[in-house]
XYZ file of C-alpha atoms in Angstrom:
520
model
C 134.420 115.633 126.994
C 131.442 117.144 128.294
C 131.193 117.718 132.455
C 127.270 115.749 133.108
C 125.412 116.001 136.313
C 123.125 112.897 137.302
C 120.146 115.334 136.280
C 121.554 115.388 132.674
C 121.714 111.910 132.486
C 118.419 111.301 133.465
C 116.754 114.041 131.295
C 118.601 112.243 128.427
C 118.034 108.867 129.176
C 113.995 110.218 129.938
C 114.678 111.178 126.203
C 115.574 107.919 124.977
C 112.707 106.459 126.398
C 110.215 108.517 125.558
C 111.296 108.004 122.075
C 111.032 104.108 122.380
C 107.420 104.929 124.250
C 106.124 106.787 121.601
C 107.220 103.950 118.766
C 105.127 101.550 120.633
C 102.498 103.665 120.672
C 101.959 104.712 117.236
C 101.473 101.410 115.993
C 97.909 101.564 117.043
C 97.669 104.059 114.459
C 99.237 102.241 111.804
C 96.721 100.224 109.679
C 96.867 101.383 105.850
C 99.863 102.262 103.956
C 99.275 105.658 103.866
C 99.143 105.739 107.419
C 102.551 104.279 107.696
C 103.939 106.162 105.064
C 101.981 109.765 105.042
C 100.051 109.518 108.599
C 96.859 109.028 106.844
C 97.312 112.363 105.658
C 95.259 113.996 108.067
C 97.592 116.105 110.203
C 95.828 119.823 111.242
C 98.413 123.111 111.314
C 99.974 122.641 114.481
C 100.938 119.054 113.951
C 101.981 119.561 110.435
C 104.234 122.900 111.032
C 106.395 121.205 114.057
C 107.139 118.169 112.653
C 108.039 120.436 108.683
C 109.855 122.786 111.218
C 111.771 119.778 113.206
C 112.230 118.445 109.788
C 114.321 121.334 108.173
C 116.763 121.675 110.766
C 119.011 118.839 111.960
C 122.615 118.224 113.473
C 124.112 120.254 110.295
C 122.155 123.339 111.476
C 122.294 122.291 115.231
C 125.783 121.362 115.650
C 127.447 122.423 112.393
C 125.959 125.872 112.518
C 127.104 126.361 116.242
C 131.049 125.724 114.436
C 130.130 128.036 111.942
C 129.521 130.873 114.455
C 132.629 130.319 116.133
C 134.926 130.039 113.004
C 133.198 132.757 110.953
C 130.415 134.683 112.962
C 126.870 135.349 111.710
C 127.731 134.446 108.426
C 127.601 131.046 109.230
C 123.982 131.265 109.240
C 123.782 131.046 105.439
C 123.858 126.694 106.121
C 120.154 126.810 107.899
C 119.058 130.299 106.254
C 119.147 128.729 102.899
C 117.439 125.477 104.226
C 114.265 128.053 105.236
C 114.637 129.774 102.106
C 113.787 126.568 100.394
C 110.948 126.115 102.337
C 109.728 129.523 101.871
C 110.116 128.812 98.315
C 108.088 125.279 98.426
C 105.483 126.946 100.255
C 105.239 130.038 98.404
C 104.964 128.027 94.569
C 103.906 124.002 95.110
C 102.946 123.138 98.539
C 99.254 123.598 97.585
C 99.340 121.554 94.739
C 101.505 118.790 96.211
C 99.185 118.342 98.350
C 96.442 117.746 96.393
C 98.301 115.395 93.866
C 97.469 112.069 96.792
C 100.662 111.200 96.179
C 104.002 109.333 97.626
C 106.470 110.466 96.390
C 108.371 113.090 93.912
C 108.968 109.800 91.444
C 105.100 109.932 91.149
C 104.805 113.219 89.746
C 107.900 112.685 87.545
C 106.848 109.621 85.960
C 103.273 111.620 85.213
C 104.484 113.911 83.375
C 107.786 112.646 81.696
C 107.371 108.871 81.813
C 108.301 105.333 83.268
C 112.522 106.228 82.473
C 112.366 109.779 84.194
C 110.897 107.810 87.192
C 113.557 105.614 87.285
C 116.256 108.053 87.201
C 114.361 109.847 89.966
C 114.385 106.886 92.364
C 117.847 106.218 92.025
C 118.823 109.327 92.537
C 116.348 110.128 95.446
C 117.509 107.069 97.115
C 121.008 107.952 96.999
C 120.400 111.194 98.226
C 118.381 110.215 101.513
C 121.496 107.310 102.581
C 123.664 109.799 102.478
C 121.782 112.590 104.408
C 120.356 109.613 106.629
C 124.576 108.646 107.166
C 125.496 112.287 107.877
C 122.803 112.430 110.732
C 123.766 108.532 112.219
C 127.265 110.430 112.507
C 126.209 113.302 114.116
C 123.845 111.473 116.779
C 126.544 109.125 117.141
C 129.420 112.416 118.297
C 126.603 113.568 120.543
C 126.279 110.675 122.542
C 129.800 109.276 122.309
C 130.539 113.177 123.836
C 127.881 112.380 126.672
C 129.423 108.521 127.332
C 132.888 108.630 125.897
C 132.994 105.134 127.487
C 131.147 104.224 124.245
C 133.048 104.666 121.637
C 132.188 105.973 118.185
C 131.086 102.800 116.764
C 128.945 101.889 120.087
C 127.069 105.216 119.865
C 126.353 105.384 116.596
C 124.768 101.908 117.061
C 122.864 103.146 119.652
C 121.424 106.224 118.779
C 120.822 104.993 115.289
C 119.268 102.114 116.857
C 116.663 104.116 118.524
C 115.661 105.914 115.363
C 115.160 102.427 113.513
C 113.061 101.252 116.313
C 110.578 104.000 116.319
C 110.207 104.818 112.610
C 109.857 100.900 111.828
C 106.869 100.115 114.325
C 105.026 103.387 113.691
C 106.127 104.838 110.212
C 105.409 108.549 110.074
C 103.271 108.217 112.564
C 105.753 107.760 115.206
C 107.958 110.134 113.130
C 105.438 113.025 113.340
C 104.818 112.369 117.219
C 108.533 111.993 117.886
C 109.062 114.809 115.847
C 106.973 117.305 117.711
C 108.241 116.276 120.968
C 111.505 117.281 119.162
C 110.558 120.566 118.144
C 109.419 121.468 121.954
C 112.543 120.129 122.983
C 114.934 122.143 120.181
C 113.155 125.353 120.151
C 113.279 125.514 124.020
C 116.642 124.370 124.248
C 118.363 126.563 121.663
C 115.866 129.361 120.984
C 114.875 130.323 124.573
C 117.340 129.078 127.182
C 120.645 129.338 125.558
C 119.987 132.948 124.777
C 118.843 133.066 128.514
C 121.746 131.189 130.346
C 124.500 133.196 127.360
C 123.831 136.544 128.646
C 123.515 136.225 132.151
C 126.983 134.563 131.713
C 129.947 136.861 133.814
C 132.093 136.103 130.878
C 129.401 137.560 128.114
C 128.394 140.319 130.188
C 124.570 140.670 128.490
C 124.043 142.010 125.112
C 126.500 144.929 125.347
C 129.223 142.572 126.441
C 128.092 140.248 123.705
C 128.273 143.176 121.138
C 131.671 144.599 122.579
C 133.250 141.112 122.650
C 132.752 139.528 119.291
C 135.315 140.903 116.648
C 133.534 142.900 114.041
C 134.571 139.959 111.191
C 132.145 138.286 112.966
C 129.356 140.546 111.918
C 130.033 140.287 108.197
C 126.931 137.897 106.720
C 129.277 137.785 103.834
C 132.497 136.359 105.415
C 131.946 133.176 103.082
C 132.701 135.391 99.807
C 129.797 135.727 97.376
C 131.017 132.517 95.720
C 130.888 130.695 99.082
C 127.851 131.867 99.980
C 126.028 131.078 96.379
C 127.038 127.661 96.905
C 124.898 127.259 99.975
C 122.031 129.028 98.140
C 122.230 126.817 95.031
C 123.068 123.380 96.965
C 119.908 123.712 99.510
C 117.280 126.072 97.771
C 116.679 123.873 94.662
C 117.150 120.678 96.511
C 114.795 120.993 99.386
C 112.170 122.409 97.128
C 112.267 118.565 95.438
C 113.466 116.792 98.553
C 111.686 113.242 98.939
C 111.777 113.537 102.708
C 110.250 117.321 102.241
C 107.716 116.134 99.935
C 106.971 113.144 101.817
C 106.130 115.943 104.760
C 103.584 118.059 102.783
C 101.618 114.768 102.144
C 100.872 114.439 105.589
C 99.178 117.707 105.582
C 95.055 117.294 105.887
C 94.430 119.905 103.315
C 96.331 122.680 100.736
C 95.706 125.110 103.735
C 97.645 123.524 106.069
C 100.416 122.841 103.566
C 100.857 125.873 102.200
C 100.604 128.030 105.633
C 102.695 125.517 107.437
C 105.581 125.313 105.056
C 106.072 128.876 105.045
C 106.105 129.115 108.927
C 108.670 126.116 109.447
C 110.893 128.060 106.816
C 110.969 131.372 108.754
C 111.565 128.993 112.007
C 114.384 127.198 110.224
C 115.901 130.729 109.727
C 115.634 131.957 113.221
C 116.854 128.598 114.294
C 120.015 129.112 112.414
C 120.821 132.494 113.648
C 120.416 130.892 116.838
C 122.472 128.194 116.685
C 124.677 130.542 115.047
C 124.979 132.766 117.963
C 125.764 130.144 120.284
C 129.110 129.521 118.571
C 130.023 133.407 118.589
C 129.153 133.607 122.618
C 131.545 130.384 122.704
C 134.046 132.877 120.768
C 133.506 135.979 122.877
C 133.804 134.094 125.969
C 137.389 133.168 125.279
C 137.170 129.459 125.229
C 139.533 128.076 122.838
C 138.925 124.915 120.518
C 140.482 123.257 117.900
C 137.498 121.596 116.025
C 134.842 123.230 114.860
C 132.808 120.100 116.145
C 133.157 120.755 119.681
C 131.442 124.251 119.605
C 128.575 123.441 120.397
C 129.207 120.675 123.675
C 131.413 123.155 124.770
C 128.676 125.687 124.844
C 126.845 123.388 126.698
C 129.338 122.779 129.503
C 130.102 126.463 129.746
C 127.278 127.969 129.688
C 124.347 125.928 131.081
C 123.170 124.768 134.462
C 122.761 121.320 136.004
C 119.371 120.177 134.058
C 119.152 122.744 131.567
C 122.910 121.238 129.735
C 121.141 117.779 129.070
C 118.190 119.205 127.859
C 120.405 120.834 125.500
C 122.271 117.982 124.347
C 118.787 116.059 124.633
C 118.297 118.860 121.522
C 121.302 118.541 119.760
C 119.827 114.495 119.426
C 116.656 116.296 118.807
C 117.848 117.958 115.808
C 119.656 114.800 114.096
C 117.231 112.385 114.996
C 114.208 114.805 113.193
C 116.323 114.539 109.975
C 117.379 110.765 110.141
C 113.568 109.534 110.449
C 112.390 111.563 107.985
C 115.080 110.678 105.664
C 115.398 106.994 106.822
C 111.057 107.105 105.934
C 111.751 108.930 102.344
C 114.254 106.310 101.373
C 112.028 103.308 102.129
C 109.014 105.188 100.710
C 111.046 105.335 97.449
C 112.556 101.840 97.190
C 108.181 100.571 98.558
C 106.485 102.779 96.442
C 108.701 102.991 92.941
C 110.236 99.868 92.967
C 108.569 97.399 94.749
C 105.335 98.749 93.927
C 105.354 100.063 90.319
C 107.989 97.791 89.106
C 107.523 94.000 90.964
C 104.069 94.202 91.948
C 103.114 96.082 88.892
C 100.537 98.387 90.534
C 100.774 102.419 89.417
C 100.319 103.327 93.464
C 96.852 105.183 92.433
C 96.787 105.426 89.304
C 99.750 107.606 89.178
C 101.522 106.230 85.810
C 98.678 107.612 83.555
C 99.026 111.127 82.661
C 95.971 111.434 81.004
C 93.875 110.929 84.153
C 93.241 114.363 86.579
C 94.108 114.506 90.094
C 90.717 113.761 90.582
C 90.561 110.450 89.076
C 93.357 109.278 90.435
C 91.915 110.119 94.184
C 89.244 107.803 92.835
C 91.696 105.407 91.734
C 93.621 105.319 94.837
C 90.278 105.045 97.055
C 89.327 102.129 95.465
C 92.847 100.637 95.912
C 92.478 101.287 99.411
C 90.016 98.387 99.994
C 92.471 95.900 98.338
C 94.712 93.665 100.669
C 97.896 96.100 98.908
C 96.738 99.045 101.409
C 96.088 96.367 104.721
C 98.022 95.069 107.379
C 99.745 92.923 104.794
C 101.112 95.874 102.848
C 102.020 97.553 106.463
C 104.216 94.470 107.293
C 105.921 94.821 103.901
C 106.628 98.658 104.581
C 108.354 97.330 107.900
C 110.496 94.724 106.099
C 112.008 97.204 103.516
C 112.648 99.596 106.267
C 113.691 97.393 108.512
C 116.560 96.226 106.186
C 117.121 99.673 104.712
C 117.949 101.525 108.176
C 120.152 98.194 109.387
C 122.510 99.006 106.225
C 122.296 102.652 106.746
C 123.688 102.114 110.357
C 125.857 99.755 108.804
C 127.597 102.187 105.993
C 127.707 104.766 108.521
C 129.834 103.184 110.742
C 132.110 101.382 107.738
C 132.506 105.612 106.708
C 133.279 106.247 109.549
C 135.945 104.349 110.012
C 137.480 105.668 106.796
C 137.602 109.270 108.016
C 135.003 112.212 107.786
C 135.746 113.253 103.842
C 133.486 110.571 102.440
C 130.510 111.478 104.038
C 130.662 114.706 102.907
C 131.179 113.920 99.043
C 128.376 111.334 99.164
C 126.047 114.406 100.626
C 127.357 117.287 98.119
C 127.312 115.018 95.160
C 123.731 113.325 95.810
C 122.516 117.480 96.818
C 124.192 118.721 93.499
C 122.368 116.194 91.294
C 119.394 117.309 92.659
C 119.809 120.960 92.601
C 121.328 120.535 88.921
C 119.565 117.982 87.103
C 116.216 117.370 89.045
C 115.178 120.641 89.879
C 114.397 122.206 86.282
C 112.123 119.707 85.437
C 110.365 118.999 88.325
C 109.642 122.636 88.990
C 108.101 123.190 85.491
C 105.536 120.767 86.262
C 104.023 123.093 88.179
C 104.539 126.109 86.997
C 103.915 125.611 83.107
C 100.808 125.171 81.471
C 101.721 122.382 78.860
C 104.540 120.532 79.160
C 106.827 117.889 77.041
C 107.152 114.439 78.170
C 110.607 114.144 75.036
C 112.033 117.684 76.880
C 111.758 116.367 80.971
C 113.806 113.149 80.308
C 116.180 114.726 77.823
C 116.166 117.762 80.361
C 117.298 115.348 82.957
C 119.984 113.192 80.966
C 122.078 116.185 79.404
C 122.037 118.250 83.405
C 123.247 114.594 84.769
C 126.166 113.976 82.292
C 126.781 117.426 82.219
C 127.282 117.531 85.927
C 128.977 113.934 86.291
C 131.717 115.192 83.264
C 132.413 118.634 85.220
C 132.764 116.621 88.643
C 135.037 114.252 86.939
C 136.914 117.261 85.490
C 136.780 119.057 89.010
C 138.418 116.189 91.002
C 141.255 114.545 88.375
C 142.445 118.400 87.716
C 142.213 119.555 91.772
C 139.833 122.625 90.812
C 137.450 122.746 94.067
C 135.040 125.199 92.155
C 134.217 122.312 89.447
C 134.507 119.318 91.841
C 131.768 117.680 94.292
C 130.783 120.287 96.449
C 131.678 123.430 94.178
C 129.555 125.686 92.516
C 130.328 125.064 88.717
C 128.651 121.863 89.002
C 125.500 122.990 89.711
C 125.430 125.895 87.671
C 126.533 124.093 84.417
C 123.803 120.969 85.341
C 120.694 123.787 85.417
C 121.926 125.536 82.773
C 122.070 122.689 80.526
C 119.307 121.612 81.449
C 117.293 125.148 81.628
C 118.352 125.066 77.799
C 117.495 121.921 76.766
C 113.738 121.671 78.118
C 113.437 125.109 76.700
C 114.507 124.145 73.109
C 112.916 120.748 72.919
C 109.539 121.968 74.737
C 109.237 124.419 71.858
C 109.960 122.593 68.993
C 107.722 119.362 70.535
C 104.396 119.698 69.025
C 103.261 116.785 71.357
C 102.879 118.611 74.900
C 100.176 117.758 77.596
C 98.657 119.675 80.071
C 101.161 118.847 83.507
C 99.090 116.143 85.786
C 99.452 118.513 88.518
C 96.140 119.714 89.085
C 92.931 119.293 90.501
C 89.330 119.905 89.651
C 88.619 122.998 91.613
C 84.578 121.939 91.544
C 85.718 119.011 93.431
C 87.755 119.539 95.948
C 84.724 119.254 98.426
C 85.007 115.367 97.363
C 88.291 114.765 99.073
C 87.725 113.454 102.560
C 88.647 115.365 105.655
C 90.314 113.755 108.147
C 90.111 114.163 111.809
């Protein structure tokens, strides 16, 4: 239980409300689809890199990475590190050209270039994906502010901290995500970056850096305590997966121009690293100080009631909410996007959400296309409403299915999260990333690409669990590895011998990128 002055509670509950405030707010800003869904796709660099950077780290980095410290030392830092690497990787190789492609989503560019099927198989597969990182995130707010009211009760404070979330993303969309978000990025990188370091070594029990240094055992200072095997995992799980992440993707649309995207991405992925050696460190000063725990969980609001002063601890936990809530609107926003824009959309009102199911139009064209769709009632108030409705219902049942989880123990969570990650990583990844790296590509070798990774991975995962071998069940590395290998293989094979390839619908006439519009 964590030890609250009066000043925490208010800086918290000022939290909370400012939250709500800036819902309300943002629906004056909310008029087209793409406003509700990309922000009108118009935010400058500073905009766009805090709410990317509040994006990549949530309560896994925040809280999870503050157990990792104290259980393993700096090592632990490998869970956020290879979050940034996978933005450094976006950034570095697609940012630019995502976003130019006008798009809504990763099913867009999948169905472009590999048909109506692959896009099917993506949305199902994104959507399951972004309920279970949206549940993982509803339990983690909910720990933090059972931990500040234990009065509460798990179920209470997952209802109301998820509740909070769903109120602000479904009035403003990613509007209200991207000014929540940066309020959240003040709020985290002040919290964890600047005054924890601060309020740690002035600690009598740390005794500044030297004490630090002389106190933590030197297993602590391996960054390979996981084993390379452990540590691979992390790197194949997160890199692949956040460089075709919906609610990533969903980000870099908001951007107002390639610039932006590209420079931004690369900065949030550096922050996301510091940011994990921070949070990191927290649980090793936790360690050095001699506080004992139990569960890894507890790191971190023990930190908080250790280390910090009246004030400063709620701002703290005010981050640790930060943190989740950043992930759970963007991820709550992706999954709606998906279920809006490549089901409802494509598949019951029959519309190819600008021009996006021809692949032998250029990105040009279909920026003409989509412009001209803008005027229609699809892109109004109307289609605004709609948004709501589907997010609406969508975050009520994610709330929903994370407390039901919950009540079945922690385990499930988990498995939904390394199985909908390792799918990704392993079937969506090869395919996806081709696009935009190859100069022709085969429609016949993307969907056959992504059926032999999937069955591949689904038989290993099956073998995994019924014969008790961790390295080829959900959340072990075989998986993975066997799914991108299969299908590395297969679109390699099939993309030579297909004599029918097309040029990928991933870019742009250079002569006329002066035609897009810049936003203000």
């Amino acid at each position: 239980m964590v030890s609250l002055s009066a000043v925490d509670f208010i800086v918290i509950a000022l939290y909370f409300a400012a939250m709500i405030g800036i819902g309300v707010w943002s629906v004056i800003k909310t008029n087209t689809r793409e406003d509700y869904l990309v922000a009108g796709r118009r935010l400058g660099f500073p905009l766009f890199f805090g709410c990317m950077a509040a994006m990549a780290v949530g309560g896994a980095v925040t809280v999870g990475g503050t157990g990792k410290g104290y259980q393993l030392g700096i090592a632990g830092a490998w869970v956020g590190g290879s979050l940034g690497m996978g933005l450094i990787l976006l950034g570095m190789l697609v940012s630019s050209k995502l976003n130019r492609l006008r798009a809504l989503s990763i099913n867009e560019v999948i169905e472009r270039n590999y048909g109506t099927t692959a896009r099917i198989f993506g949305a199902i597969l994104t959507i399951i994906y972004t309920v279970a990182l949206t549940v993982v995130q509803v339990v983690s707010m909910g720990a933090i502010v059972e931990g500040i009211w234990p009065t509460l009760g798990p179920i209470y404070a997952m209802i109301l901290s998820g509740a909070v979330v769903v109120f602000y993303t479904f009035l403003g969309g990613m509007w209200s995500v991207t000014m929540t978000d940066i309020v959240q990025f003040v709020v985290k990188t002040l919290g964890i970056m600047i005054l924890v370091p601060v309020f740690v070594l002035r600690d009598k029990r740390i005794g500044g850096v030297s004490g630090f240094i002389d106190k933590v055992p030197s297993s602590h200072w391996n960054i390979g305590a996981m084993g390379g095997w452990g540590t691979l995992y992390w790197i194949l799980l997160y890199v692949p997966g956040l460089v075709i992440g919906q609610d990533i993707w969903q980000r870099v649309f908001t951007a107002r121009n390639d610039k932006i995207a590209k420079r931004g991405t690369l900065l949030a992925g550096l922050y996301s690293i510091l940011y994990a050696f921070a949070a990191v460190m927290l649980g090793m000063s936790v360690f050095a100080a001699g506080i004992k725990l139990d569960r890894p969980e507890l790191v971190f609001e023990a930190g908080v009631t250790h280390f910090l002063p009246m004030g400063a601890a709620g701002l703290l936990l005010a981050a640790a909410l930060a943190a989740s809530m950043s992930v759970a609107s963007g991820t709550m926003l992706a999954c709606s996007t998906v279920v809006y824009n490549d089901i409802y959309l494509r598949f019951i009102k029959k519309q190819s959400s600008g021009a996006s199911a021809d692949p032998g139009l250029s990105a040009m064209e279909r920026h003409h296309a989509a412009r001209s769709e803008a005027v229609e009632p699809a892109s109004g108030k109307h289609d605004v409403w709609v948004n709501r409705a589907i997010a609406g219902t969508l975050r009520l049942a994610i709330i929903g299915l994370s407390v039901w989880i919950t009540s079945l123990g922690g385990e499930p969570i988990f498995k939904a999260l390394d199985l909908s990650y390792g799918f990704l990583s392993g079937a969506v990844f090869i395919p996806v990333f081709a696009a935009f790296i190859l100069k022709k590509v085969s429609p016949r070798a993307g969907l056959c690409s992504l059926g032999a990774s999937a069955v591949a991975i689904m038989v290993t995962m099956t073998y995994g669990e019924t014969q008790g071998d961790l390295d080829f069940a959900i959340g072990g590395n075989w998986p993975i590895i066997i799914g991108m290998a299969i299908g590395l293989v297969t679109y390699t094979v099939i993309t030579l011998a297909d004599a029918n390839k097309i040029t990928p619908n991933t870019e742009i006439d250079e002569g006329a990128v002066g035609e897009l519009p810049v936003e203000v």
